[in-house]
Amino acid sequence: MKDIKHFLRQNSLRPTKQRVIIANYLFDGVNKHVTAETLSNKLLKMKAEISLATIYNTLHDFYEKGLLKKLMINSERIYFDTNTEHHHHFYSKKDQKLIDINVDMKVSGLPKPPKNKKINKIEVLVHLDN
Amino acid sequence: MKDIKHFLRQNSLRPTKQRVIIANYLFDGVNKHVTAETLSNKLLKMKAEISLATIYNTLHDFYEKGLLKKLMINSERIYFDTNTEHHHHFYSKKDQKLIDINVDMKVSGLPKPPKNKKINKIEVLVHLDN
DNA sequence: TATCAGTTTAGAACGATTCTAATGTATTGA
DNA sequence: TCAATACATTAGAATCGTTCTAAACTGATA
């Protein structure tokens, strides 16, 4: 609790009640993928009623401080990932679920990027059948 | 024109005026990435006023017949790709532009998929900086 | 050419997200 | 410690891409 307050302050975020609750959940050491909706549901189960607007604000605030990653998954929702290291994913469309790939992968045979463009990062998405 | 009508019929799609116009544009031999909005704009420039609802319907109809691919790009929009072969992309967020990668790439170091799951396909998205 | 299933359309509805503006709260510095 | 104020939270309205609705239209068929 104290740690989380410190942690928020260190990231120039006021440790408000809501942010502390959300940060405690998100940064408990277990990497998570959340959307505003799944996070809201989880918080309700934890008896923490926090408005959707605040959840959106908080996710974006955390994202802006680099505490969360936005995922490049096509879906109606925006996914936020507590694992901010560069990594890849398995994706099961059927289950609408993402699974981290935490091993190093190499992509070979990459063509040159277009003129005046530089490669920022490479994302690999492994689609699962079932 | 005749060819496009045939082409539509062969894919169990009635060659209506609107579908013919859209198919003529999309399948002119040059691969394209479109969203409902960019397609609508293009059609307006070609003096073809087709309602947004029809554009959405048509894109989905074509998708369902396998004539278009839906792209897994995070963006507010859904991108459709006239290149239905398996391939990868460069993506410039700044330009909101996709560029096909038409060379074979290999991904090595892939971990085993989760239990009972099979890998369907691997998609590589190369993010560009500028 | 009449019939009818399939198609198009304007506009309403939808669902995720953002905005608004009123209220509340953490920080500050006297 | 407390008042001032800058920042946060909130309910509900607004927005935006997309889908739905139901009425009008059109291509296929007999």
Coordinates of C-alpha atoms (C1' of nucleotides) in Angstrom, one line a residue:
Chain A
M1 CA 0.0 0.0 0.0
K2 CA 2.7 2.5 1.0
D3 CA 4.8 1.1 -1.8
I4 CA 2.1 1.7 -4.3
K5 CA 1.7 5.3 -3.1
H6 CA 5.5 5.7 -3.5
F7 CA 5.3 4.1 -6.9
L8 CA 2.6 6.4 -8.1
R9 CA 4.4 9.5 -6.8
Q10 CA 7.6 8.4 -8.5
N11 CA 5.7 8.4 -11.7
S12 CA 4.2 11.9 -11.1
L13 CA 0.8 10.5 -10.4
R14 CA -1.2 11.6 -7.3
P15 CA -1.9 8.6 -5.2
T16 CA -5.7 9.0 -5.1
K17 CA -7.9 6.3 -3.6
Q18 CA -8.9 5.1 -7.0
R19 CA -5.5 5.0 -8.5
V20 CA -4.1 3.1 -5.5
I21 CA -6.8 0.5 -5.8
I22 CA -6.3 0.1 -9.5
A23 CA -2.5 0.1 -9.3
N24 CA -2.6 -2.4 -6.5
Y25 CA -4.5 -4.8 -8.6
L26 CA -2.6 -4.2 -11.9
F27 CA 0.9 -4.3 -10.4
D28 CA 0.6 -7.2 -8.0
G29 CA 3.4 -9.0 -9.8
V30 CA 1.2 -11.0 -12.1
N31 CA 1.1 -9.7 -15.7
K32 CA -2.3 -9.0 -16.9
H33 CA -4.2 -8.0 -20.0
V34 CA -7.2 -5.8 -19.3
T35 CA -9.7 -3.7 -21.1
A36 CA -11.7 -1.0 -19.4
E37 CA -14.6 -3.4 -19.1
T38 CA -12.7 -6.4 -17.7
L39 CA -11.0 -4.1 -15.2
S40 CA -14.3 -2.6 -14.1
N41 CA -15.8 -6.0 -13.5
K42 CA -12.8 -7.1 -11.5
L43 CA -13.0 -4.0 -9.4
L44 CA -16.7 -4.5 -8.8
K45 CA -15.9 -8.1 -7.6
M46 CA -13.4 -6.5 -5.2
K47 CA -16.1 -4.2 -3.9
A48 CA -14.5 -1.2 -5.4
E49 CA -16.9 0.9 -7.3
I50 CA -15.0 3.2 -9.5
S51 CA -16.6 5.0 -12.4
L52 CA -15.9 3.9 -15.9
A53 CA -14.6 7.4 -16.7
T54 CA -12.0 7.1 -14.0
I55 CA -11.0 3.7 -15.2
Y56 CA -10.4 5.0 -18.7
N57 CA -8.6 8.0 -17.3
T58 CA -6.4 5.9 -15.0
L59 CA -5.5 3.4 -17.7
H60 CA -4.5 6.3 -20.0
D61 CA -2.6 8.0 -17.2
F62 CA -0.7 4.8 -16.5
Y63 CA -0.1 4.3 -20.2
E64 CA 1.3 7.8 -20.5
K65 CA 3.7 7.2 -17.8
G66 CA 4.9 4.0 -19.5
L67 CA 3.4 1.7 -16.8
L68 CA 1.2 0.0 -19.3
K69 CA 1.4 -1.0 -22.9
K70 CA -1.4 -0.7 -25.4
L71 CA -1.8 -3.8 -27.4
M72 CA -2.1 -4.0 -31.2
I73 CA -4.8 -6.5 -31.3
N74 CA -7.7 -6.0 -33.6
S75 CA -10.8 -6.1 -31.5
E76 CA -13.6 -3.8 -30.5
R77 CA -11.7 -3.0 -27.3
I78 CA -8.4 -1.6 -26.4
Y79 CA -6.2 -4.0 -24.4
F80 CA -3.7 -2.7 -21.8
D81 CA -0.8 -5.0 -20.8
T82 CA 1.0 -4.7 -17.5
N83 CA 4.0 -6.3 -19.2
T84 CA 5.7 -3.3 -20.8
E85 CA 8.7 -5.3 -22.0
H86 CA 8.7 -5.9 -25.7
H87 CA 7.1 -9.3 -26.2
H88 CA 4.8 -11.2 -28.5
H89 CA 1.5 -13.0 -28.2
F90 CA -0.6 -16.0 -28.9
Y91 CA -4.1 -15.0 -29.8
S92 CA -7.2 -17.2 -29.7
K93 CA -10.0 -15.5 -31.6
K94 CA -12.4 -18.1 -30.3
D95 CA -11.6 -17.4 -26.7
Q96 CA -10.8 -13.7 -27.3
K97 CA -7.7 -14.4 -25.2
L98 CA -4.1 -13.2 -25.4
I99 CA -1.2 -15.2 -24.0
D100 CA 2.2 -13.7 -23.5
I101 CA 5.2 -15.1 -25.4
N102 CA 8.1 -14.5 -23.1
V103 CA 10.9 -16.0 -25.1
D104 CA 13.0 -14.2 -27.6
M105 CA 12.0 -14.7 -31.2
K106 CA 13.8 -13.7 -34.3
V107 CA 12.3 -12.6 -37.5
S108 CA 14.5 -13.2 -40.6
G109 CA 14.1 -12.2 -44.2
L110 CA 12.8 -8.8 -43.3
P111 CA 12.8 -6.4 -46.3
K112 CA 14.2 -2.9 -46.1
P113 CA 11.7 -0.4 -44.8
P114 CA 10.4 2.2 -47.2
K115 CA 12.6 5.3 -47.9
N116 CA 13.0 7.6 -44.9
K117 CA 11.3 5.2 -42.6
K118 CA 12.9 3.4 -39.7
I119 CA 11.7 0.3 -38.0
N120 CA 10.4 0.9 -34.6
K121 CA 9.5 -2.5 -33.5
I122 CA 8.4 -5.9 -34.8
E123 CA 5.3 -7.5 -33.4
V124 CA 4.5 -11.1 -33.9
L125 CA 1.0 -12.4 -33.4
V126 CA 0.6 -16.1 -33.4
H127 CA -3.0 -17.0 -34.2
L128 CA -4.4 -20.2 -32.6
D129 CA -6.9 -22.4 -34.2
N130 CA -8.9 -23.6 -31.3
Chain B
M1 CA -17.3 -5.0 -66.4
K2 CA -18.7 -8.3 -67.8
D3 CA -15.8 -10.0 -66.1
I4 CA -16.6 -8.4 -62.8
K5 CA -20.2 -9.6 -63.1
H6 CA -19.0 -13.1 -63.7
F7 CA -16.6 -12.8 -60.9
L8 CA -19.4 -11.8 -58.5
R9 CA -21.7 -14.5 -59.7
Q10 CA -19.0 -17.1 -59.3
N11 CA -18.8 -16.0 -55.7
S12 CA -22.5 -16.3 -55.2
L13 CA -22.9 -12.5 -55.1
R14 CA -25.6 -10.8 -57.2
P15 CA -23.8 -8.3 -59.4
T16 CA -25.8 -5.3 -58.4
K17 CA -24.8 -1.8 -59.6
Q18 CA -23.1 -1.0 -56.3
R19 CA -21.2 -4.2 -55.9
V20 CA -20.0 -4.0 -59.5
I21 CA -18.6 -0.5 -58.9
I22 CA -16.9 -1.5 -55.6
A23 CA -15.5 -4.7 -57.0
N24 CA -14.2 -2.9 -60.1
Y25 CA -12.3 -0.6 -57.9
L26 CA -11.0 -3.1 -55.4
F27 CA -10.1 -5.8 -57.8
D28 CA -8.4 -3.8 -60.5
G29 CA -5.2 -5.7 -60.0
V30 CA -3.5 -3.4 -57.6
N31 CA -3.7 -4.5 -54.0
K32 CA -5.3 -2.1 -51.7
H33 CA -6.0 -1.6 -48.0
V34 CA -9.2 0.1 -47.3
T35 CA -11.5 1.1 -44.5
A36 CA -15.2 1.8 -44.9
E37 CA -14.3 5.5 -44.8
T38 CA -11.4 5.5 -47.2
L39 CA -13.5 3.4 -49.6
S40 CA -16.4 5.8 -49.3
N41 CA -14.2 8.8 -50.1
K42 CA -12.6 7.1 -53.1
L43 CA -16.1 6.2 -54.4
L44 CA -17.3 9.8 -54.0
K45 CA -14.3 11.0 -56.0
M46 CA -15.3 8.6 -58.7
K47 CA -18.8 10.2 -58.6
A48 CA -20.3 7.0 -57.2
E49 CA -22.6 7.8 -54.3
I50 CA -23.0 4.6 -52.3
S51 CA -24.4 4.7 -48.8
L52 CA -22.1 3.9 -46.0
A53 CA -24.4 1.0 -44.9
T54 CA -24.0 -0.6 -48.4
I55 CA -20.2 -0.1 -48.2
Y56 CA -20.1 -1.9 -44.9
N57 CA -22.4 -4.6 -46.2
T58 CA -20.4 -5.1 -49.3
L59 CA -17.0 -5.2 -47.5
H60 CA -18.4 -7.9 -45.2
D61 CA -20.0 -9.8 -48.1
F62 CA -16.7 -9.8 -49.9
Y63 CA -14.9 -10.8 -46.8
E64 CA -17.3 -13.7 -46.2
K65 CA -16.6 -15.0 -49.7
G66 CA -12.9 -14.8 -49.0
L67 CA -12.3 -12.0 -51.5
L68 CA -11.0 -9.7 -48.8
K69 CA -8.9 -10.2 -45.7
K70 CA -9.6 -8.4 -42.4
L71 CA -6.4 -7.0 -40.9
M72 CA -5.3 -7.3 -37.3
I73 CA -4.1 -3.8 -37.0
N74 CA -4.9 -1.8 -33.9
S75 CA -6.6 1.3 -35.0
E76 CA -10.1 2.7 -34.5
R77 CA -11.0 1.3 -37.9
I78 CA -11.2 -2.1 -39.5
Y79 CA -8.9 -2.5 -42.5
F80 CA -9.7 -4.8 -45.4
D81 CA -6.9 -6.1 -47.6
T82 CA -7.4 -7.1 -51.2
N83 CA -4.4 -9.3 -51.0
T84 CA -5.8 -12.5 -49.4
E85 CA -2.5 -14.4 -49.6
H86 CA -0.8 -14.8 -46.3
H87 CA 1.6 -11.9 -45.9
H88 CA 2.9 -9.3 -43.5
H89 CA 2.9 -5.6 -43.2
F90 CA 4.7 -2.4 -42.4
Y91 CA 2.5 0.0 -40.5
S92 CA 3.0 3.7 -40.1
K93 CA 0.8 4.9 -37.3
K94 CA 1.7 8.5 -38.2
D95 CA 0.5 8.1 -41.8
Q96 CA -2.2 5.6 -40.9
K97 CA -0.8 3.6 -43.7
L98 CA -0.1 -0.1 -44.4
I99 CA 2.4 -1.5 -46.8
D100 CA 2.5 -5.1 -47.9
I101 CA 5.6 -7.2 -47.2
N102 CA 5.7 -9.6 -50.1
V103 CA 8.7 -11.6 -49.2
D104 CA 9.0 -14.7 -47.1
M105 CA 10.0 -14.2 -43.6
K106 CA 10.8 -16.8 -41.0
V107 CA 10.1 -16.6 -37.3
S108 CA 12.4 -18.6 -35.1
G109 CA 12.4 -19.3 -31.4
L110 CA 8.6 -19.8 -31.3
P111 CA 7.5 -21.6 -28.1
K112 CA 5.0 -24.4 -28.1
P113 CA 1.4 -23.3 -28.2
P114 CA -0.7 -23.9 -25.1
K115 CA -2.2 -27.3 -24.5
N116 CA -4.8 -28.4 -27.1
K117 CA -4.2 -25.4 -29.2
K118 CA -2.7 -25.4 -32.7
I119 CA -1.0 -22.6 -34.5
N120 CA -3.1 -21.3 -37.4
K121 CA -0.8 -18.6 -38.8
I122 CA 1.8 -16.2 -37.8
E123 CA 1.4 -12.5 -38.5
V124 CA 4.3 -10.1 -38.4
L125 CA 3.6 -6.4 -38.1
V126 CA 6.6 -4.1 -38.5
H127 CA 6.0 -0.7 -36.9
L128 CA 7.6 2.3 -38.6
D129 CA 8.8 5.3 -36.7
N130 CA 8.2 8.1 -39.1
Chain C
dT1 C1' -43.5 -9.5 -67.1
dA2 C1' -44.9 -10.7 -62.4
dT3 C1' -43.0 -12.6 -58.6
dC4 C1' -40.0 -12.8 -54.9
dA5 C1' -35.7 -13.2 -52.7
dG6 C1' -32.0 -10.6 -52.2
dT7 C1' -30.1 -5.6 -51.9
dT8 C1' -29.9 -0.8 -50.9
dT9 C1' -30.9 3.0 -48.1
dA10 C1' -31.7 6.8 -44.6
dG11 C1' -31.7 7.2 -40.3
dA12 C1' -32.1 5.1 -35.7
dA13 C1' -29.6 2.3 -32.5
dC14 C1' -25.5 0.5 -30.5
dG15 C1' -21.2 0.0 -27.8
dA16 C1' -16.7 1.5 -26.7
dT17 C1' -14.6 5.6 -25.6
dT18 C1' -14.2 10.6 -24.6
dC19 C1' -16.0 14.9 -23.1
dT20 C1' -18.2 18.2 -19.9
dA21 C1' -18.7 20.7 -16.0
dA22 C1' -19.9 20.1 -11.3
dT23 C1' -18.1 18.2 -7.1
dG24 C1' -14.4 16.3 -4.4
dT25 C1' -9.6 15.7 -2.7
dA26 C1' -4.4 15.7 -2.3
dT27 C1' -0.8 19.0 -2.0
dT28 C1' 1.3 23.4 -0.9
dG29 C1' 3.0 26.8 1.8
dA30 C1' 1.8 30.3 5.3
Chain D
dT1 C1' -3.0 23.2 10.7
dC2 C1' -5.7 25.1 7.3
dA3 C1' -7.0 27.6 3.1
dA4 C1' -6.1 27.9 -1.4
dT5 C1' -5.6 25.7 -5.6
dA6 C1' -4.4 22.5 -8.9
dC7 C1' -5.6 18.1 -10.0
dA8 C1' -9.1 13.9 -9.9
dT9 C1' -13.5 11.8 -10.0
dT10 C1' -18.0 11.4 -11.5
dA11 C1' -22.7 10.9 -13.9
dG12 C1' -24.4 11.6 -17.8
dA13 C1' -24.1 13.6 -22.4
dA14 C1' -21.7 13.4 -26.7
dT15 C1' -19.0 11.2 -30.2
dC16 C1' -17.6 8.0 -33.6
dG17 C1' -17.3 3.8 -36.1
dT18 C1' -20.3 0.2 -37.1
dT19 C1' -24.7 -2.4 -37.2
dC20 C1' -29.6 -2.7 -37.4
dT21 C1' -34.3 -1.7 -39.1
dA22 C1' -37.8 -1.5 -42.1
dA23 C1' -39.3 0.4 -46.3
dA24 C1' -38.3 1.0 -51.2
dC25 C1' -35.9 -1.1 -55.0
dT26 C1' -33.8 -4.5 -58.3
dG27 C1' -31.9 -8.7 -60.4
dA28 C1' -33.2 -13.5 -61.3
dT29 C1' -36.6 -16.9 -62.4
dA30 C1' -40.4 -18.9 -64.5

